[in-house]
């Protein structure tokens, strides 16, 4: 680990309230310059693109702070790190100069096959050593600390013996990387895997949390799917309130990837976060509204039926 990575991560600024940048909103952002504190881009959407997307990104980066968020680093895979991918990522970093660069604690493929999905790791001592070594390699290649997000999960490995929050504590302490706390993912994983989401947040390395994510999900009765296609639910706001108190506030971003609303509606949902930043906030006792609406034809952010078909069967039967 580079000795200054801890200091760099802990010095990451609180950028305020940001939005995931979506192409549907390009024109409104360029024309109206809305009062959003910052934008998060999906790195892969711009790494190999030129033309209008890159032109738009350059214009937006002149007006707003940018954070890069990736989905293809595959930090947990048993395959060697994809050096070509990391070189292209570094090129975009050098051009955009983001406040930080994040990806997920997951693997996306093996044996050179890409699942295009964010698959969970077995949470073991061996996996922790493996991920720490690869985070060190990536940080040395990029010459900056990276930030890793807790994934949404639909099953647990029988081999796992380290709670995910303890895995993150050890990972950030060993490598100096930061954590992106996806509050919605905590709730989704907690429901699907039967752990307490409040205990999860209490157990995290709060000083290493650089950013938080908020999003909506689909509650299917026996399981929840992380769909990013609806407003944030009441329970997730409660978890955000706790995380905000424990981190003493950090940059927070709303993601919306399906049924994407108008920019105005998207922005208004983000601004609700201000209501939940204070201790003693009262919460609606009504149950979350978005339940049992799953449409199997909908694109979901983490489909699990590509690489692990049997796991999909178990999940759809309400198993873990």
Protein backbone atom coordinates (compact mmCIF):
# COMPACT_ATOMS: atom_id res chain seq x y z
CA UNK A 1 0.00 0.00 0.00
CA UNK A 2 1.24 3.48 -0.75
CA UNK A 3 1.62 5.20 2.64
CA UNK A 4 -0.37 8.29 1.68
CA UNK A 5 -3.46 6.50 0.39
CA UNK A 6 -5.14 6.59 3.81
CA UNK A 7 -4.65 10.33 4.03
CA UNK A 8 -5.82 10.87 0.46
CA UNK A 9 -9.00 8.86 1.00
CA UNK A 10 -9.84 10.51 4.28
CA UNK A 11 -9.23 13.92 2.72
CA UNK A 12 -11.86 13.33 0.02
CA UNK A 13 -14.21 16.32 0.07
CA UNK A 14 -17.92 16.16 0.86
CA UNK A 15 -19.16 17.23 -2.56
CA UNK A 16 -22.76 17.50 -1.37
CA UNK A 17 -25.71 15.97 -3.21
CA UNK A 18 -25.08 14.57 -6.68
CA UNK A 19 -26.87 12.68 -9.43
CA UNK A 20 -25.91 9.82 -11.68
CA UNK A 21 -25.45 11.37 -15.12
CA UNK A 22 -27.89 9.87 -17.63
CA UNK A 23 -27.96 10.61 -21.37
CA UNK A 24 -31.69 11.42 -21.22
CA UNK A 25 -30.79 14.56 -19.27
CA UNK A 26 -27.83 15.81 -21.33
CA UNK A 27 -29.70 18.61 -23.06
CA UNK A 28 -31.40 19.93 -19.93
CA UNK A 29 -28.11 20.00 -18.02
CA UNK A 30 -26.30 21.81 -20.82
CA UNK A 31 -29.13 24.26 -21.50
CA UNK A 32 -30.33 25.03 -17.97
CA UNK A 33 -27.26 24.32 -15.80
CA UNK A 34 -29.34 23.06 -12.84
CA UNK A 35 -28.11 23.56 -9.29
CA UNK A 36 -26.75 20.07 -8.70
CA UNK A 37 -23.60 19.82 -6.57
CA UNK A 38 -21.88 17.16 -8.73
CA UNK A 39 -22.44 14.31 -11.18
CA UNK A 40 -21.34 10.68 -11.17
CA UNK A 41 -20.57 9.08 -14.52
CA UNK A 42 -20.42 5.38 -15.38
CA UNK A 43 -16.79 5.08 -16.46
CA UNK A 44 -17.39 2.46 -19.14
CA UNK A 45 -19.96 4.67 -20.89
CA UNK A 46 -17.20 7.15 -21.74
CA UNK A 47 -13.94 5.19 -21.79
CA UNK A 48 -14.17 4.19 -25.44
CA UNK A 49 -16.64 6.74 -26.72
CA UNK A 50 -15.87 9.84 -28.68
CA UNK A 51 -18.34 12.03 -30.49
CA UNK A 52 -21.21 13.65 -28.68
CA UNK A 53 -21.05 11.71 -25.37
CA UNK A 54 -17.42 12.70 -24.79
CA UNK A 55 -18.13 16.25 -25.99
CA UNK A 56 -21.04 16.52 -23.54
CA UNK A 57 -18.95 15.12 -20.71
CA UNK A 58 -16.21 17.68 -21.32
CA UNK A 59 -18.76 20.51 -21.17
CA UNK A 60 -20.39 19.18 -18.00
CA UNK A 61 -16.97 18.63 -16.36
CA UNK A 62 -16.23 22.32 -16.92
CA UNK A 63 -19.31 23.22 -14.86
CA UNK A 64 -19.57 20.50 -12.18
CA UNK A 65 -17.32 18.21 -10.12
CA UNK A 66 -17.28 14.71 -11.60
CA UNK A 67 -16.90 11.32 -9.90
CA UNK A 68 -16.19 8.18 -11.93
CA UNK A 69 -18.02 4.95 -11.06
CA UNK A 70 -17.15 1.71 -12.83
CA UNK A 71 -18.71 -1.73 -13.21
CA UNK A 72 -15.96 -3.77 -14.91
CA UNK A 73 -12.83 -3.74 -12.73
CA UNK A 74 -13.73 -7.23 -11.44
CA UNK A 75 -11.52 -6.74 -8.40
CA UNK A 76 -12.56 -10.10 -6.91
CA UNK A 77 -12.08 -12.31 -9.97
CA UNK A 78 -9.57 -15.13 -10.10
CA UNK A 79 -8.56 -13.93 -13.58
CA UNK A 80 -5.55 -11.61 -13.81
CA UNK A 81 -6.38 -7.92 -13.69
CA UNK A 82 -7.31 -6.57 -17.12
CA UNK A 83 -4.40 -4.21 -17.73
CA UNK A 84 -5.87 -2.95 -21.00
CA UNK A 85 -9.05 -1.96 -19.16
CA UNK A 86 -7.02 -0.21 -16.45
CA UNK A 87 -4.95 1.70 -19.04
CA UNK A 88 -8.12 2.98 -20.71
CA UNK A 89 -9.58 3.85 -17.31
CA UNK A 90 -6.42 5.81 -16.47
CA UNK A 91 -6.70 7.74 -19.73
CA UNK A 92 -10.23 8.84 -18.85
CA UNK A 93 -9.13 9.74 -15.31
CA UNK A 94 -6.35 11.91 -16.69
CA UNK A 95 -8.80 13.73 -18.94
CA UNK A 96 -11.75 14.12 -16.56
CA UNK A 97 -9.79 14.62 -13.31
CA UNK A 98 -12.58 13.15 -11.15
CA UNK A 99 -12.79 13.76 -7.41
CA UNK A 100 -12.42 9.98 -6.98
CA UNK A 101 -12.85 6.69 -8.85
CA UNK A 102 -15.04 3.86 -7.61
CA UNK A 103 -16.06 0.34 -8.56
CA UNK A 104 -17.63 -2.62 -6.72
CA UNK A 105 -16.47 -5.31 -4.32
CA UNK A 106 -17.41 -8.11 -6.71
CA UNK A 107 -16.31 -10.20 -9.63
CA UNK A 108 -17.83 -9.90 -13.09
CA UNK A 109 -16.43 -12.97 -14.80
CA UNK A 110 -13.81 -15.70 -14.91
CA UNK A 111 -11.87 -17.67 -17.52
CA UNK A 112 -12.08 -14.60 -19.77
CA UNK A 113 -15.90 -14.72 -19.80
CA UNK A 114 -17.68 -11.52 -18.80
CA UNK A 115 -21.04 -11.97 -17.08
CA UNK A 116 -21.76 -8.23 -17.28
CA UNK A 117 -23.03 -8.61 -13.75
CA UNK A 118 -21.77 -7.72 -10.27
CA UNK A 119 -21.37 -11.07 -8.56
CA UNK A 120 -20.71 -11.45 -4.82
CA UNK A 121 -17.54 -12.83 -3.30
CA UNK A 122 -17.21 -15.54 -0.69
CA UNK A 123 -16.27 -13.52 2.39
CA UNK A 124 -13.29 -15.55 3.61
CA UNK A 125 -9.73 -14.85 4.75
CA UNK A 126 -8.41 -16.09 1.40
CA UNK A 127 -10.75 -13.79 -0.53
CA UNK A 128 -9.74 -10.85 1.66
CA UNK A 129 -6.02 -11.45 0.99
CA UNK A 130 -6.75 -11.84 -2.74
CA UNK A 131 -8.74 -8.59 -2.96
CA UNK A 132 -6.19 -6.65 -0.89
CA UNK A 133 -3.39 -7.68 -3.25
CA UNK A 134 -5.40 -6.64 -6.30
CA UNK A 135 -6.48 -3.31 -4.77
CA UNK A 136 -2.82 -2.54 -4.10
CA UNK A 137 -2.00 -3.35 -7.74
CA UNK A 138 -4.82 -1.16 -9.09
CA UNK A 139 -3.96 1.76 -6.81
CA UNK A 140 -0.32 1.62 -7.88
CA UNK A 141 -1.30 1.48 -11.56
CA UNK A 142 -3.77 4.37 -11.26
CA UNK A 143 -1.56 6.25 -8.78
CA UNK A 144 -4.53 7.07 -6.59
CA UNK A 145 -6.75 5.35 -4.01
CA UNK A 146 -9.83 3.63 -5.31
CA UNK A 147 -13.24 3.44 -3.66
CA UNK A 148 -15.22 0.18 -3.54
CA UNK A 149 -18.98 -0.21 -3.19
CA UNK A 150 -20.88 -2.88 -1.29
CA UNK A 151 -22.87 -4.86 -3.89
CA UNK A 152 -26.50 -5.93 -3.69
CA UNK A 153 -26.62 -9.69 -3.19
CA UNK A 154 -29.22 -12.42 -3.53
CA UNK A 155 -27.40 -15.35 -1.96
CA UNK A 156 -24.62 -16.12 0.50
CA UNK A 157 -21.82 -18.66 0.17
CA UNK A 158 -21.70 -21.37 2.79
CA UNK A 159 -17.93 -20.72 2.98
CA UNK A 160 -18.40 -17.08 4.02
CA UNK A 161 -17.48 -16.50 7.65
CA UNK A 162 -16.64 -12.76 7.72
CA UNK A 163 -19.56 -10.31 7.94
CA UNK A 164 -19.39 -7.93 4.99
CA UNK A 165 -18.96 -4.88 7.21
CA UNK A 166 -15.91 -6.51 8.85
CA UNK A 167 -14.56 -7.43 5.40
CA UNK A 168 -14.73 -3.75 4.43
CA UNK A 169 -13.08 -2.70 7.69
CA UNK A 170 -10.13 -5.02 7.08
CA UNK A 171 -9.91 -4.12 3.37
CA UNK A 172 -9.82 -0.36 3.92
CA UNK A 173 -7.35 -0.68 6.82
CA UNK A 174 -4.99 -2.89 4.82
CA UNK A 175 -5.03 -1.02 1.50
CA UNK A 176 -6.07 2.55 2.25
CA UNK A 177 -8.90 2.32 -0.26
CA UNK A 178 -12.20 4.06 0.46
CA UNK A 179 -15.74 2.71 0.67
CA UNK A 180 -18.81 3.73 -1.29
CA UNK A 181 -21.73 2.83 0.95
CA UNK A 182 -24.77 1.98 -1.15
CA UNK A 183 -27.53 2.29 1.42
CA UNK A 184 -30.13 0.67 -0.80
CA UNK A 185 -27.80 -2.29 -1.40
CA UNK A 186 -27.46 -2.75 2.36
CA UNK A 187 -31.23 -3.05 2.68
CA UNK A 188 -31.58 -5.35 -0.36
CA UNK A 189 -28.78 -7.68 0.78
CA UNK A 190 -29.97 -7.67 4.40
CA UNK A 191 -33.48 -8.74 3.39
CA UNK A 192 -32.29 -11.39 0.93
CA UNK A 193 -29.65 -12.81 3.27
CA UNK A 194 -31.40 -12.28 6.61
CA UNK A 195 -29.07 -9.96 8.48
CA UNK A 196 -29.75 -6.70 10.33
CA UNK A 197 -29.06 -3.67 8.05
CA UNK A 198 -28.70 -1.34 11.04
CA UNK A 199 -26.02 -3.63 12.55
CA UNK A 200 -24.28 -3.59 9.14
CA UNK A 201 -24.06 0.21 9.07
CA UNK A 202 -23.03 0.44 12.73
CA UNK A 203 -20.17 -2.00 12.08
CA UNK A 204 -18.63 -0.21 9.07
CA UNK A 205 -15.35 1.76 9.01
CA UNK A 206 -17.16 5.11 8.98
CA UNK A 207 -13.98 7.17 8.57
CA UNK A 208 -13.29 5.40 5.25
CA UNK A 209 -16.71 6.05 3.71
CA UNK A 210 -16.17 8.57 0.93
CA UNK A 211 -19.58 8.49 -0.73
CA UNK A 212 -23.09 7.09 -0.36
CA UNK A 213 -25.54 5.85 -2.99
CA UNK A 214 -29.32 6.00 -2.81
CA UNK A 215 -31.73 4.21 -5.16
CA UNK A 216 -35.08 2.46 -5.38
CA UNK A 217 -35.76 -1.28 -5.53
CA UNK A 218 -38.54 -3.76 -6.22
CA UNK A 219 -39.92 -5.73 -3.28
CA UNK A 220 -41.17 -9.08 -4.58
CA UNK A 221 -42.47 -10.47 -1.31
CA UNK A 222 -39.91 -13.18 -0.53
CA UNK A 223 -36.98 -11.30 -2.03
CA UNK A 224 -35.95 -7.82 -3.16
CA UNK A 225 -34.28 -6.87 -6.43
CA UNK A 226 -32.04 -3.84 -6.80
CA UNK A 227 -33.70 -2.23 -9.82
CA UNK A 228 -32.93 1.50 -9.56
CA UNK A 229 -36.30 2.25 -11.15
CA UNK A 230 -38.37 3.91 -8.42
CA UNK A 231 -38.15 6.38 -5.54
CA UNK A 232 -36.11 5.66 -2.43
CA UNK A 233 -38.15 3.73 0.14
CA UNK A 234 -38.89 4.79 3.68
CA UNK A 235 -36.68 2.09 5.23
CA UNK A 236 -33.73 3.07 3.06
CA UNK A 237 -34.18 6.69 4.17
CA UNK A 238 -34.00 5.47 7.78
CA UNK A 239 -30.73 3.68 7.03
CA UNK A 240 -29.42 6.77 5.27
CA UNK A 241 -30.22 8.83 8.36
CA UNK A 242 -28.15 6.45 10.50
CA UNK A 243 -25.27 6.38 7.99
CA UNK A 244 -25.29 10.17 7.76
CA UNK A 245 -24.94 10.45 11.54
CA UNK A 246 -22.17 7.86 11.73
CA UNK A 247 -20.13 9.32 8.85
CA UNK A 248 -20.87 12.89 9.94
CA UNK A 249 -22.06 13.43 6.38
CA UNK A 250 -20.42 12.60 3.07
CA UNK A 251 -21.05 13.04 -0.64
CA UNK A 252 -24.36 11.39 -1.57
CA UNK A 253 -25.59 10.38 -5.03
CA UNK A 254 -28.98 9.20 -6.29
CA UNK A 255 -28.96 6.51 -8.99
CA UNK A 256 -31.90 5.89 -11.36
CA UNK A 257 -31.45 3.43 -14.24
CA UNK A 258 -34.92 2.15 -15.20
CA UNK A 259 -38.11 4.11 -15.86
CA UNK A 260 -35.89 7.17 -15.75
CA UNK A 261 -38.00 10.21 -14.84
CA UNK A 262 -37.68 13.82 -15.95
CA UNK A 263 -34.64 15.65 -14.66
CA UNK A 264 -36.85 17.72 -12.37
CA UNK A 265 -38.40 14.65 -10.71
CA UNK A 266 -34.99 12.99 -10.45
CA UNK A 267 -33.50 16.07 -8.79
CA UNK A 268 -36.44 16.48 -6.39
CA UNK A 269 -36.01 12.89 -5.21
CA UNK A 270 -32.34 13.62 -4.48
CA UNK A 271 -33.18 16.77 -2.52
CA UNK A 272 -35.37 14.72 -0.15
CA UNK A 273 -32.07 13.61 1.38
CA UNK A 274 -31.83 16.97 3.19
CA UNK A 275 -34.85 15.96 5.27
CA UNK A 276 -33.04 12.87 6.55
CA UNK A 277 -29.69 14.39 7.53
CA UNK A 278 -30.65 15.28 11.06
CA UNK A 279 -30.67 13.23 14.24
CA UNK A 280 -34.12 12.69 15.68
CA UNK A 281 -35.76 12.70 12.24
CA UNK A 282 -39.24 11.19 12.37
CA UNK A 283 -40.15 8.53 9.83
CA UNK A 284 -43.36 7.50 8.19
CA UNK A 285 -44.57 4.30 9.86
CA UNK A 286 -46.33 3.17 6.69
CA UNK A 287 -44.74 0.20 4.92
CA UNK A 288 -42.79 0.81 1.74
CA UNK A 289 -45.12 1.15 -1.24
CA UNK A 290 -43.16 -0.43 -4.06
CA UNK A 291 -43.91 -4.09 -3.53
CA UNK A 292 -44.58 -7.10 -5.72
CA UNK A 293 -44.30 -5.19 -8.99
CA UNK A 294 -41.58 -7.26 -10.60
CA UNK A 295 -41.90 -7.57 -14.33
CA UNK A 296 -39.58 -10.35 -15.57
CA UNK A 297 -39.07 -8.40 -18.80
CA UNK A 298 -37.66 -5.39 -16.96
CA UNK A 299 -33.93 -4.83 -17.17
CA UNK A 300 -32.58 -5.13 -13.65
CA UNK A 301 -29.30 -3.81 -12.39
CA UNK A 302 -27.98 -7.13 -11.08
CA UNK A 303 -29.58 -10.10 -12.89
CA UNK A 304 -28.06 -13.29 -11.58
CA UNK A 305 -29.19 -15.76 -14.21
CA UNK A 306 -26.25 -15.51 -16.61
CA UNK A 307 -23.36 -17.15 -14.78
CA UNK A 308 -25.28 -18.78 -11.93
CA UNK A 309 -28.53 -20.19 -13.36
CA UNK A 310 -29.16 -22.47 -10.39
CA UNK A 311 -28.80 -19.52 -8.02
CA UNK A 312 -31.50 -17.72 -9.99
CA UNK A 313 -33.85 -20.63 -9.49
CA UNK A 314 -33.17 -20.64 -5.75
CA UNK A 315 -33.66 -16.88 -5.51
CA UNK A 316 -36.95 -17.00 -7.38
CA UNK A 317 -38.11 -19.68 -4.97
CA UNK A 318 -37.36 -17.35 -2.09
CA UNK A 319 -34.14 -19.12 -1.12
CA UNK A 320 -30.88 -17.42 -0.14
